[in-house]
Coordinates of C-alpha atoms in Angstrom, one line a residue:
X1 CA 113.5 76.9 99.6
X2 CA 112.6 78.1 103.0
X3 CA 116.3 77.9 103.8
X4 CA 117.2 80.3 101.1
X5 CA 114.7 82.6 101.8
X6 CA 115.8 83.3 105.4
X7 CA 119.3 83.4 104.1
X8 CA 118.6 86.2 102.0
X9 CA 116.6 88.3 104.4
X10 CA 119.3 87.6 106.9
X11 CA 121.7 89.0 104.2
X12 CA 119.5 92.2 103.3
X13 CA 118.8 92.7 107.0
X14 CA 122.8 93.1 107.6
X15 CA 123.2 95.2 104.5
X16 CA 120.1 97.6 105.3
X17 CA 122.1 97.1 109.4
X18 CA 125.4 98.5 107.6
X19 CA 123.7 101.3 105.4
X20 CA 121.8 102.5 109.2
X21 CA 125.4 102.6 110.5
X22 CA 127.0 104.1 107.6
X23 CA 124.2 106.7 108.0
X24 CA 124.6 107.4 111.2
X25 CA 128.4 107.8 111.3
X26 CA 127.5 110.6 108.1
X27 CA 125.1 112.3 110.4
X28 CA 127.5 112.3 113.0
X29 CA 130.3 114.1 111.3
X30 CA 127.9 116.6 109.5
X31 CA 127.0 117.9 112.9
X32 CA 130.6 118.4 113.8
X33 CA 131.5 119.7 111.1
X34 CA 128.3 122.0 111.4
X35 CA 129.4 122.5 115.4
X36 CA 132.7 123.6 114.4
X37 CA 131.4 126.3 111.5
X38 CA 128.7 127.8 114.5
X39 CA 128.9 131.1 115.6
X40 CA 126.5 131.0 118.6
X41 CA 124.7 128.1 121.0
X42 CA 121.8 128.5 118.8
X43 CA 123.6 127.4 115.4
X44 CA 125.4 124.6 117.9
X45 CA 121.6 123.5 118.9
X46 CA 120.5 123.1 115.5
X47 CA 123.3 121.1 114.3
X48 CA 122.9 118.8 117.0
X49 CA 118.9 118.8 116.3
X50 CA 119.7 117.8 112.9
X51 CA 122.1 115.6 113.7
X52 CA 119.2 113.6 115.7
X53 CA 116.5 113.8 113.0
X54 CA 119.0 112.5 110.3
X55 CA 119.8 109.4 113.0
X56 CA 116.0 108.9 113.3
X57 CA 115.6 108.8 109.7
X58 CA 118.4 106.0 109.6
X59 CA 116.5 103.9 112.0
X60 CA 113.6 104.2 110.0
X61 CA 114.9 103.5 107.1
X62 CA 116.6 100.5 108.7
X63 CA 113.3 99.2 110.2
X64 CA 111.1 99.9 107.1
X65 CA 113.3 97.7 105.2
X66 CA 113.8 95.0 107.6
X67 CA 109.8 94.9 107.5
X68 CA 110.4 94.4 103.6
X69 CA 112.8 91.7 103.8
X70 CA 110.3 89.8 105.8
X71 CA 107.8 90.5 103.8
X72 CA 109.4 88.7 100.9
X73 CA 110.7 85.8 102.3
X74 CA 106.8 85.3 103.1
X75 CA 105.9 85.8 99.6
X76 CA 108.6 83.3 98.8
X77 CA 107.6 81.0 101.2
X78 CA 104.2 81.1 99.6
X79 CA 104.5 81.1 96.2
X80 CA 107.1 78.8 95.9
X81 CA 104.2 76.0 96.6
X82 CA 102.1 77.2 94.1
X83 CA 102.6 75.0 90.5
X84 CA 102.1 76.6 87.4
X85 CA 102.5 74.0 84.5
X86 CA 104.7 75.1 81.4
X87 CA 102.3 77.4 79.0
X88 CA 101.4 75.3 75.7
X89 CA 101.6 71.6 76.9
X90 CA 99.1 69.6 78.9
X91 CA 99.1 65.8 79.8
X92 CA 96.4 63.7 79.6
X93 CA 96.7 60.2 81.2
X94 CA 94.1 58.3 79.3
X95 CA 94.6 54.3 79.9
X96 CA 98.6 53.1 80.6
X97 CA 100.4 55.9 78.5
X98 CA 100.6 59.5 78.7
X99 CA 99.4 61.4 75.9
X100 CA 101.1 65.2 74.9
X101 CA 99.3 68.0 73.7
X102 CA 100.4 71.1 72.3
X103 CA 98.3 74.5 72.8
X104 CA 99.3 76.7 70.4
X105 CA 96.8 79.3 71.9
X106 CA 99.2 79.6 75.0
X107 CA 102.6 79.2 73.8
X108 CA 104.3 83.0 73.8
X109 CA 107.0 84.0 71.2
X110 CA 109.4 86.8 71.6
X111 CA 107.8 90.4 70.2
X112 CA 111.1 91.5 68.5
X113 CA 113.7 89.9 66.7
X114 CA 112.4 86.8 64.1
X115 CA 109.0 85.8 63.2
X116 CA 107.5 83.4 65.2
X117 CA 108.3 79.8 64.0
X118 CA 106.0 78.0 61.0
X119 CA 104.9 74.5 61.3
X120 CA 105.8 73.8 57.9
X121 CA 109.6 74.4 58.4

């Protein structure tokens, strides 16, 4: 399970890794674009000051979500131990056999669609 778990963060990691890029390259020709409509140094400053706070932002996007992807594959690799026994049965081992019993106090039935079933069907 661990196994998975890293696979998928490695996966998200190169997807948020190609969105940064992808980002970046978008900053990049916006402030060329925006270079090439300026009249003066000053427009030709701010383009290229925006051009930097957009990369910055792409890093940090890029970061926060690496920091995410870990983040869940240590959930993952948490929870996964933690077992939670199907709702409305318990087993009893009284003796050699195994003995079954419904709870019909836990067992959950769908809120739309049919009624819920009768015992007497």
């Amino acid at each position: 399970m661990q196994a998975m778990a890293s696979a998928k963060e490695k996966v998200s990691n190169m997807v948020s890794s190609a969105k940064e890029h992808a980002d970046i390259y978008k900053a990049k020709a916006e402030e060329k674009a925006e270079k090439a409509r300026a009249r003066n140094k000053e427009e030709k400053e701010i383009a290229d000051e925006r051009e930097k706070a957009k990369v910055a932002e792409a890093k940090m996007q890029h970061h926060g979500a690496k920091a995410e992807h870990k983040a869940e594959k240590e959930h993952a690799k948490h929870s996964h131990s933690l077992h939670v026994p199907e709702a409305g049965i318990r087993t009893h081992a009284h003796g050699l056999g195994l003995h079954h019993e419904v709870d019909t106090c836990d067992t959950v039935y769908p809120t739309a669609g049919a009624p819920p079933p009768s015992k007497y069907l």
